[in-house]
Tab-separated table of C-alpha atoms and ligand atoms in Angstrom:
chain	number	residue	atom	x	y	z
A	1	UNK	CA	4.184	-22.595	54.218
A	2	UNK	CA	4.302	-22.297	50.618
A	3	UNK	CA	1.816	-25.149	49.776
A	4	UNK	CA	-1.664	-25.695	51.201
A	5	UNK	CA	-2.864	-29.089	49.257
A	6	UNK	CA	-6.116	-29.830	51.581
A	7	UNK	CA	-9.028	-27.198	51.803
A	8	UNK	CA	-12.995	-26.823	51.734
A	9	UNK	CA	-14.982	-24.222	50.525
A	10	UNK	CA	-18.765	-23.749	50.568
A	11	UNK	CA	-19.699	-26.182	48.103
A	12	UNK	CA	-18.794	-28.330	50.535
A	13	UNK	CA	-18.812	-28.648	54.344
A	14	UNK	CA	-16.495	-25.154	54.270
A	15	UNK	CA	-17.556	-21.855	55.313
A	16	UNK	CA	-16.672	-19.599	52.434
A	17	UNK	CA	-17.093	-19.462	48.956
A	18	UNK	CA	-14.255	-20.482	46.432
A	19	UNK	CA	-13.016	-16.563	45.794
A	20	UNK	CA	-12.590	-15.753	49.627
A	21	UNK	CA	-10.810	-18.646	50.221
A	22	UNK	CA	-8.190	-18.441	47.282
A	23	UNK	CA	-8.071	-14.595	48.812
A	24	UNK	CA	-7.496	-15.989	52.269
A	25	UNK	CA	-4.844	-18.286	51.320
A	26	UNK	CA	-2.849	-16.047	48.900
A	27	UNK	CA	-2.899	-13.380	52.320
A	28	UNK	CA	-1.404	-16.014	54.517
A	29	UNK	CA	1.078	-16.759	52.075
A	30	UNK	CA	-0.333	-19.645	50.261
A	31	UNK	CA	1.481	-20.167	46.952
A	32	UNK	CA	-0.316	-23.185	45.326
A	33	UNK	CA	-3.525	-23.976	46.458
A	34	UNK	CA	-5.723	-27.011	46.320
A	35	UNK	CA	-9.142	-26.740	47.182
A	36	UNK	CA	-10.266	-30.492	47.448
A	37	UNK	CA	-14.471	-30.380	48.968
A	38	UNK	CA	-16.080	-33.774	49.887
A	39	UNK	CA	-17.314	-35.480	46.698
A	40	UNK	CA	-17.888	-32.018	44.637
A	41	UNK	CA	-15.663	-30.417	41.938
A	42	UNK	CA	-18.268	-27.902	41.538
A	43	UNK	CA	-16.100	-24.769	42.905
A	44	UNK	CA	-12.675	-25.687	41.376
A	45	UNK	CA	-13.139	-23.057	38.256
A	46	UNK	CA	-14.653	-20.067	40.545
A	47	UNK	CA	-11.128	-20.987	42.761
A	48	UNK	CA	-9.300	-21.003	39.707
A	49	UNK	CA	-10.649	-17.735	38.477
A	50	UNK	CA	-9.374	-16.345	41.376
A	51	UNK	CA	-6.187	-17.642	41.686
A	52	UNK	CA	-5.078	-16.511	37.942
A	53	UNK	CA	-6.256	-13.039	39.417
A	54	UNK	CA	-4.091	-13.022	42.836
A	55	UNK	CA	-1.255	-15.128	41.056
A	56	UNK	CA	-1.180	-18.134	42.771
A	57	UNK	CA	-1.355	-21.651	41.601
A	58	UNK	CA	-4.823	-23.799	42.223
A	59	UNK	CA	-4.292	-27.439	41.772
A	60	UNK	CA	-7.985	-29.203	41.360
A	61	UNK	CA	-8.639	-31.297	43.787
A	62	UNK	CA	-11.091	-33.453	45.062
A	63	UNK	CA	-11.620	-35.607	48.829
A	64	UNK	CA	-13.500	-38.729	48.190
A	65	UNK	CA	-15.071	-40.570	50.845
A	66	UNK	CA	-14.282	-44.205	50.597
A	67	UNK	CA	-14.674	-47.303	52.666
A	68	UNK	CA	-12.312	-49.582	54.074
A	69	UNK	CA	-13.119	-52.451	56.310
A	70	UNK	CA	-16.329	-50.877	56.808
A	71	UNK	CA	-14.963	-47.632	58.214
A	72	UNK	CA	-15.306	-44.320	56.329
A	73	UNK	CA	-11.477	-42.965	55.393
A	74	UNK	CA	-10.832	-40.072	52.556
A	75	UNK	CA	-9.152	-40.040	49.947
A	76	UNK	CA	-7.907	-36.501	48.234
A	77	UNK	CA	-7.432	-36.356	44.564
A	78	UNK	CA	-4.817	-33.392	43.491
A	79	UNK	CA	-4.343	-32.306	40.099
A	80	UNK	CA	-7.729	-34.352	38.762
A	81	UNK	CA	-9.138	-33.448	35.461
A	82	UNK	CA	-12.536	-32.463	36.657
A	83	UNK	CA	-13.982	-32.662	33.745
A	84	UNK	CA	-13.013	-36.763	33.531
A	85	UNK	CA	-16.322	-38.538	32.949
A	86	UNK	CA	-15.130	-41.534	35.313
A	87	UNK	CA	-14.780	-38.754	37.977
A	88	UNK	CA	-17.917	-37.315	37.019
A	89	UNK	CA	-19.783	-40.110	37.720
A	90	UNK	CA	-17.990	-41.481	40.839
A	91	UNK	CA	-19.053	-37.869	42.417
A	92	UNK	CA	-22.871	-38.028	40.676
A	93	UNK	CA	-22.564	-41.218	42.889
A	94	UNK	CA	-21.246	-40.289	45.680
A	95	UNK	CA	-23.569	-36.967	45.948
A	96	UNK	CA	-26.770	-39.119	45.393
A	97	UNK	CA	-25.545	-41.543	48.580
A	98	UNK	CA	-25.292	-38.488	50.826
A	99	UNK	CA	-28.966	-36.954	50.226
A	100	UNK	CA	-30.063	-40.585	50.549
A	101	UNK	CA	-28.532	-40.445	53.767
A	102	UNK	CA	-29.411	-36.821	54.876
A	103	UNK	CA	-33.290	-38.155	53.869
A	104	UNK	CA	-32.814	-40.335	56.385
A	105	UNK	CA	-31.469	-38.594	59.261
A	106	UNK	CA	-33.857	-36.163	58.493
A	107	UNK	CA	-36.696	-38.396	58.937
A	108	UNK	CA	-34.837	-40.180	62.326
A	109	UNK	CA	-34.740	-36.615	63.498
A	110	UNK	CA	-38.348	-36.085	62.984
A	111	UNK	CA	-39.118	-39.456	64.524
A	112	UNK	CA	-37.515	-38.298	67.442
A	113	UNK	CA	-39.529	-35.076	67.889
A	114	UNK	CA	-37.017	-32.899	67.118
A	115	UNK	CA	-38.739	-30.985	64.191
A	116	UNK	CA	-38.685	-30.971	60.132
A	117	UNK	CA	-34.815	-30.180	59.218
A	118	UNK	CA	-35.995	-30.773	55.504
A	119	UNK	CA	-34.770	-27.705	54.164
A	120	UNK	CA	-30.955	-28.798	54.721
A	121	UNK	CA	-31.495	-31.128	51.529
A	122	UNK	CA	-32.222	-28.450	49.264
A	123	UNK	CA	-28.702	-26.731	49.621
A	124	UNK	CA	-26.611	-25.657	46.352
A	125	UNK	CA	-24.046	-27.455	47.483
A	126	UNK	CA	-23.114	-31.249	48.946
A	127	UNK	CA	-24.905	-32.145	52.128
A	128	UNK	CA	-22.809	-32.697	54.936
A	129	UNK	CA	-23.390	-33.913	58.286
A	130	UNK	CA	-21.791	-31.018	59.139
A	131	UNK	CA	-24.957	-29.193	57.574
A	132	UNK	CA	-27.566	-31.373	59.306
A	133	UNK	CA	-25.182	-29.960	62.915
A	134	UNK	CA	-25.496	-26.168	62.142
A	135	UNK	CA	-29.691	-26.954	61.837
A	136	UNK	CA	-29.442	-28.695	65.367
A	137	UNK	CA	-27.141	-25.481	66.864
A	138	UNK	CA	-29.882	-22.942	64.795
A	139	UNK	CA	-33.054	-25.084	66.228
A	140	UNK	CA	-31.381	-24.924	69.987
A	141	UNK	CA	-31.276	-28.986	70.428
A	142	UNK	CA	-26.990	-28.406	70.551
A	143	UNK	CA	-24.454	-25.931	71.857
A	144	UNK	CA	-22.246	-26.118	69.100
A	145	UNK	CA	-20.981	-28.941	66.520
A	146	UNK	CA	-18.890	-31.060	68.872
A	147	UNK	CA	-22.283	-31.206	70.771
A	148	UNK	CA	-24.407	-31.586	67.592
A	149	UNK	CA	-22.140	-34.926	66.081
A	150	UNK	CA	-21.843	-36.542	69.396
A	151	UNK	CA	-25.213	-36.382	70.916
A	152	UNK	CA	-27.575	-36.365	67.539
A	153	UNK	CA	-24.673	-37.522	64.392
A	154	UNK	CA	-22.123	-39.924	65.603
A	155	UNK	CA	-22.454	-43.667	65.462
A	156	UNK	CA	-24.694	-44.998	68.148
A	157	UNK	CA	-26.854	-41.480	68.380
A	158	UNK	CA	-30.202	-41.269	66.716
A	159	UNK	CA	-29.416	-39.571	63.455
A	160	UNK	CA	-26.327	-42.096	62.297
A	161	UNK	CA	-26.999	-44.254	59.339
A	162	UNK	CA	-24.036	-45.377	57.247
A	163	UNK	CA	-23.736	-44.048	53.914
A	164	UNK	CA	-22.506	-45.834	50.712
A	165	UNK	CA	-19.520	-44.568	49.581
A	166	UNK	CA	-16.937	-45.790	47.057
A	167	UNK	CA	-14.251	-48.348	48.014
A	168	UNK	CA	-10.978	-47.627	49.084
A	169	UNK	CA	-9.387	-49.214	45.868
A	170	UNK	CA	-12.198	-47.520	43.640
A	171	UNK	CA	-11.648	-44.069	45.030
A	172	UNK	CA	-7.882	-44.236	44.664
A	173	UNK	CA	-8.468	-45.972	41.181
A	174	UNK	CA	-11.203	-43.276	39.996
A	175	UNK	CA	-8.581	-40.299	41.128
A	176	UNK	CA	-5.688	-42.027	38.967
A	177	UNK	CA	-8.039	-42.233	36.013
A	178	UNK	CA	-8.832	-38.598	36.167
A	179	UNK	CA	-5.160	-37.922	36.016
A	180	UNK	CA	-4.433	-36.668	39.802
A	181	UNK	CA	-2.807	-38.468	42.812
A	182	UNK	CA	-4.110	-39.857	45.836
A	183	UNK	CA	-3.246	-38.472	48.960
A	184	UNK	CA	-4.384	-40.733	52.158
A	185	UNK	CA	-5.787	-37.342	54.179
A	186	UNK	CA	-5.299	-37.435	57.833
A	187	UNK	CA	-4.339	-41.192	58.718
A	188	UNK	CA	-4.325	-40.270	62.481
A	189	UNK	CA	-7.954	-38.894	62.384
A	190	UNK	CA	-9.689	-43.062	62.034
A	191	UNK	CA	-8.379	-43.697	65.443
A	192	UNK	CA	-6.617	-47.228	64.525
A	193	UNK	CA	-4.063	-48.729	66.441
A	194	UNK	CA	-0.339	-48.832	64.622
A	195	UNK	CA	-1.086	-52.506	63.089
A	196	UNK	CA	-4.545	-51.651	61.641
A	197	UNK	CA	-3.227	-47.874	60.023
A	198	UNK	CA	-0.312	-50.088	58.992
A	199	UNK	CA	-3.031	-52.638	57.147
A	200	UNK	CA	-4.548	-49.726	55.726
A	201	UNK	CA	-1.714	-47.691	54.364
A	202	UNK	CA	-0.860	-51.163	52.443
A	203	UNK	CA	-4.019	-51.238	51.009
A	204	UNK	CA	-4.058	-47.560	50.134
A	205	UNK	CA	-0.196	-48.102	48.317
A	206	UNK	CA	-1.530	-51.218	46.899
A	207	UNK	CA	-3.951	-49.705	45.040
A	208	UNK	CA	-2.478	-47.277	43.230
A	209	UNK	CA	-2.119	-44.441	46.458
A	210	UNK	CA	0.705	-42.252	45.964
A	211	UNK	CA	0.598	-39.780	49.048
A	212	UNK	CA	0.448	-39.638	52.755
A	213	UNK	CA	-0.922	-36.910	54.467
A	214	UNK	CA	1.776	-36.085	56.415
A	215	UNK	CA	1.543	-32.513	57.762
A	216	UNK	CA	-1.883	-31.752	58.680
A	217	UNK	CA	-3.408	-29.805	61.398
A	218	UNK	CA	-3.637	-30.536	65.070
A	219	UNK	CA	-0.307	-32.948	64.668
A	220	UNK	CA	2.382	-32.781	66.935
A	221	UNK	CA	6.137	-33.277	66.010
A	222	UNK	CA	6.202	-36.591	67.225
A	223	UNK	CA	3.197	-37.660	65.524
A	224	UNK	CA	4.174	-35.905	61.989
A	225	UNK	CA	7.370	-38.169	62.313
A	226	UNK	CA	5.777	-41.246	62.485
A	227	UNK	CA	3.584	-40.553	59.740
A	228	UNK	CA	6.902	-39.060	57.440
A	229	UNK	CA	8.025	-42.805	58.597
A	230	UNK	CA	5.215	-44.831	57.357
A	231	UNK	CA	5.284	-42.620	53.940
A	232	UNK	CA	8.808	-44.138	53.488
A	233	UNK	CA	8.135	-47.465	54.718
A	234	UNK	CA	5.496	-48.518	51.965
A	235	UNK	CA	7.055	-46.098	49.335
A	236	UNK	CA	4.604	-43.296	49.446
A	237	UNK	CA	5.109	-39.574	49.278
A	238	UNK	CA	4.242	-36.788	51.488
A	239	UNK	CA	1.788	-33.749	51.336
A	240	UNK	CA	1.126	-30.979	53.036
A	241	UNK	CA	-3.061	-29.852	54.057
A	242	UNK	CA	-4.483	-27.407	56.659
A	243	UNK	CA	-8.196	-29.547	55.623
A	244	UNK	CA	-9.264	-25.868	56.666
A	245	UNK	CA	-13.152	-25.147	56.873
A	246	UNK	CA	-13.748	-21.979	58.301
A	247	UNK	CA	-11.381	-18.927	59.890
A	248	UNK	CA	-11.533	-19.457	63.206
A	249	UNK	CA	-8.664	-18.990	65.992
A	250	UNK	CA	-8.535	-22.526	67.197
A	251	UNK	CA	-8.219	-23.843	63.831
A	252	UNK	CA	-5.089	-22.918	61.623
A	253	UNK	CA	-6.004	-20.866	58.889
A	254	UNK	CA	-4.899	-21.829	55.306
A	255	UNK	CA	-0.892	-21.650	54.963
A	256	UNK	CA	-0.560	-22.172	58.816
A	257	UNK	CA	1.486	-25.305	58.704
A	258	UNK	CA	4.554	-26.497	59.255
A	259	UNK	CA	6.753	-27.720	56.375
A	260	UNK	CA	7.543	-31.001	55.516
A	261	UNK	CA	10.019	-33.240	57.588
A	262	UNK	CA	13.118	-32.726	55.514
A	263	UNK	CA	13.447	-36.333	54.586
A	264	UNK	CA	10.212	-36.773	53.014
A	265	UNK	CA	9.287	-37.204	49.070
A	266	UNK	CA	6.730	-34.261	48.300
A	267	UNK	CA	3.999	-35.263	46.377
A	268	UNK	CA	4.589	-32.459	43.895
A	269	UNK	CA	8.358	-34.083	43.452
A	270	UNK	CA	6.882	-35.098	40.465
A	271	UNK	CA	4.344	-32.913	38.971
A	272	UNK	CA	4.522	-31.865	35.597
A	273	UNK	CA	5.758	-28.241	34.875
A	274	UNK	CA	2.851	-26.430	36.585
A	275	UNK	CA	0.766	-24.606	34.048
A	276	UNK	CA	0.257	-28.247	32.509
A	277	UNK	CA	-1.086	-29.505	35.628
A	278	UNK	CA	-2.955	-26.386	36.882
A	279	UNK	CA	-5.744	-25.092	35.800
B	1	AMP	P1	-19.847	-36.178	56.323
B	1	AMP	O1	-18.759	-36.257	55.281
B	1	AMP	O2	-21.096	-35.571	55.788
B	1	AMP	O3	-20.077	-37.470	57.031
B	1	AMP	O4	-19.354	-35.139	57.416
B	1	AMP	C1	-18.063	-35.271	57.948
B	1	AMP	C2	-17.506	-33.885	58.200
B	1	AMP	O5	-18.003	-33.433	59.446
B	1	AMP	C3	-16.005	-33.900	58.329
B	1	AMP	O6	-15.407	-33.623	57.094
B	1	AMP	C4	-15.740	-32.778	59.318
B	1	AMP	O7	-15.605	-31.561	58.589
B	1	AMP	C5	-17.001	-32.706	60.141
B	1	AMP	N1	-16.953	-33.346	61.466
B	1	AMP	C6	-16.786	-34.653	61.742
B	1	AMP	N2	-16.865	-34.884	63.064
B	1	AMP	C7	-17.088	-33.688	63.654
B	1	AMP	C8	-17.267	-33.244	64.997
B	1	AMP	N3	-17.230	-34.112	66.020
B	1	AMP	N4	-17.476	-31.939	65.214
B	1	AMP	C9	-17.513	-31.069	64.197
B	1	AMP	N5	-17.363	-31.423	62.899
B	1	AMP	C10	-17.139	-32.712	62.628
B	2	MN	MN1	-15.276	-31.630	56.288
B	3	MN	MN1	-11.487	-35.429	55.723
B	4	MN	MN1	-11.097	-32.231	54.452
């Protein structure tokens, strides 16, 4: 797979820093790059850096969390000027809501006896739930992640609070100001029946969207279909993201997709020649 439009690095919830994963990706194959962290543009030049040394392409991306209907959806942002001060600001926001959330699950998790995880807040980088997890798995209260979000992270446990993200239609909207396209990432990952991830591709299109996620990991051939489908049906086009964290077997590493269903729109259809839209 010559495009890899959906990937985390350290800044965010990902495991390595923006050089080793431009290094990764260019070894797998990876030809033009996006690395798109939750709410943080902070690693895009570092990535680009290395790209311009390897010779591969990095598009700057972004994924926003966004609301919809009260559930939490992303949105990724490819080919944003980082730099945009609308952007800037919608992140400065963003970033503030998740350490007023991580304040609080910090104090729930003290409430609940489990010791002072304080020291997750002062991270370089975004704080993640994710982040909050590898304290539980290093302090011995969870085997692993998986055990981490559902007994002590997901909604219902002791440590979920909402946060206070950006609307749907503002997320989309701040991405389009900033010059880049909206990609819905990984429709199938909200768990809504067909009618409601109907309402909300609608919404998404309505507003400005301009991309499906339609090849993404963990999908079978059936399900890619159906997405490639809905992409057509409200006039959206397609992209292509591994949303890889870390390099570990059971996930696919960057590059390790499948291409595009032939009859699908790419989202880069229409990107100016490349050097204009890279940095
Ligand atoms: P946040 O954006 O801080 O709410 O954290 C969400 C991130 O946690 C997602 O981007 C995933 O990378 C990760 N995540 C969500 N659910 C799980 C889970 N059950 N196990 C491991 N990681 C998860
Ligand atoms: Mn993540
Ligand atoms: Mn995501
Ligand atoms: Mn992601």
């Amino acid at each position: 797979m010559y495009y890899d439009l959906h990937t985390h690095t350290d800044w965010s919830d990902g495991t390595l820093d923006p050089a080793a994963l431009v290094a990764l990706a260019a070894a797998a194959g990876v030809r033009v790059l996006a690395v798109t962290d939750h709410d943080t543009v902070a690693g895009l030049e570092e990535a680009g850096q290395a790209a311009r040394r390897l010779g591969i392409d990095l598009v700057p991306g972004v994924e926003i969390s966004a609301t919809w209907q009260g559930l939490t959806v992303h949105v990724v942002g490819l080919g944003i000027d980082p730099a945009h001060s609308g952007l800037v600001a919608g992140l400065a926001e963003l970033q503030e809501a998740r350490l007023v959330r991580a304040r609080r699950i910090v104090a729930a998790f003290k409430g609940a006896g489990l010791g002072d995880a304080t020291a997750v807040l002062e991270r370089a980088g975004i704080v993640s739930r994710v982040h909050l997890a590898d304290w539980l798995v290093a302090t011995g209260h969870a085997r692993d992640h998986a055990a981490a979000f559902r007994r002590f992270l997901a909604r219902g446990s002791v440590g979920y609070t909402a946060a206070q993200w950006l609307a749907l239609e503002d997320a989309v909207a701040v991405i389009g100001a900033a010059g880049g396209r909206a990609v819905l990432a990984h429709p199938t990952r909200y768990r809504l029946s067909g009618g409601r991830l109907k309402q909300l591709v609608d919404r998404f299109a309505e507003s400005g969207g301009a991309a499906l996620e339609v090849v993404t990991a963990g999908l079978d051939v059936g399900e890619t279909g159906r997405l490639a489908r809905l992409a057509a049906r409200y006039g959206l086009q397609a992209s292509v993201g591994s949303d890889f964290h870390k390099p570990l077997p059971w996930r696919l590493g960057p590059g390790g997709l499948p291409d595009l269903p032939a009859d699908c729109t790419p989202v880069w259809t229409q990107w100016p020649i490349r050097s204009t839209v890279l940095m």
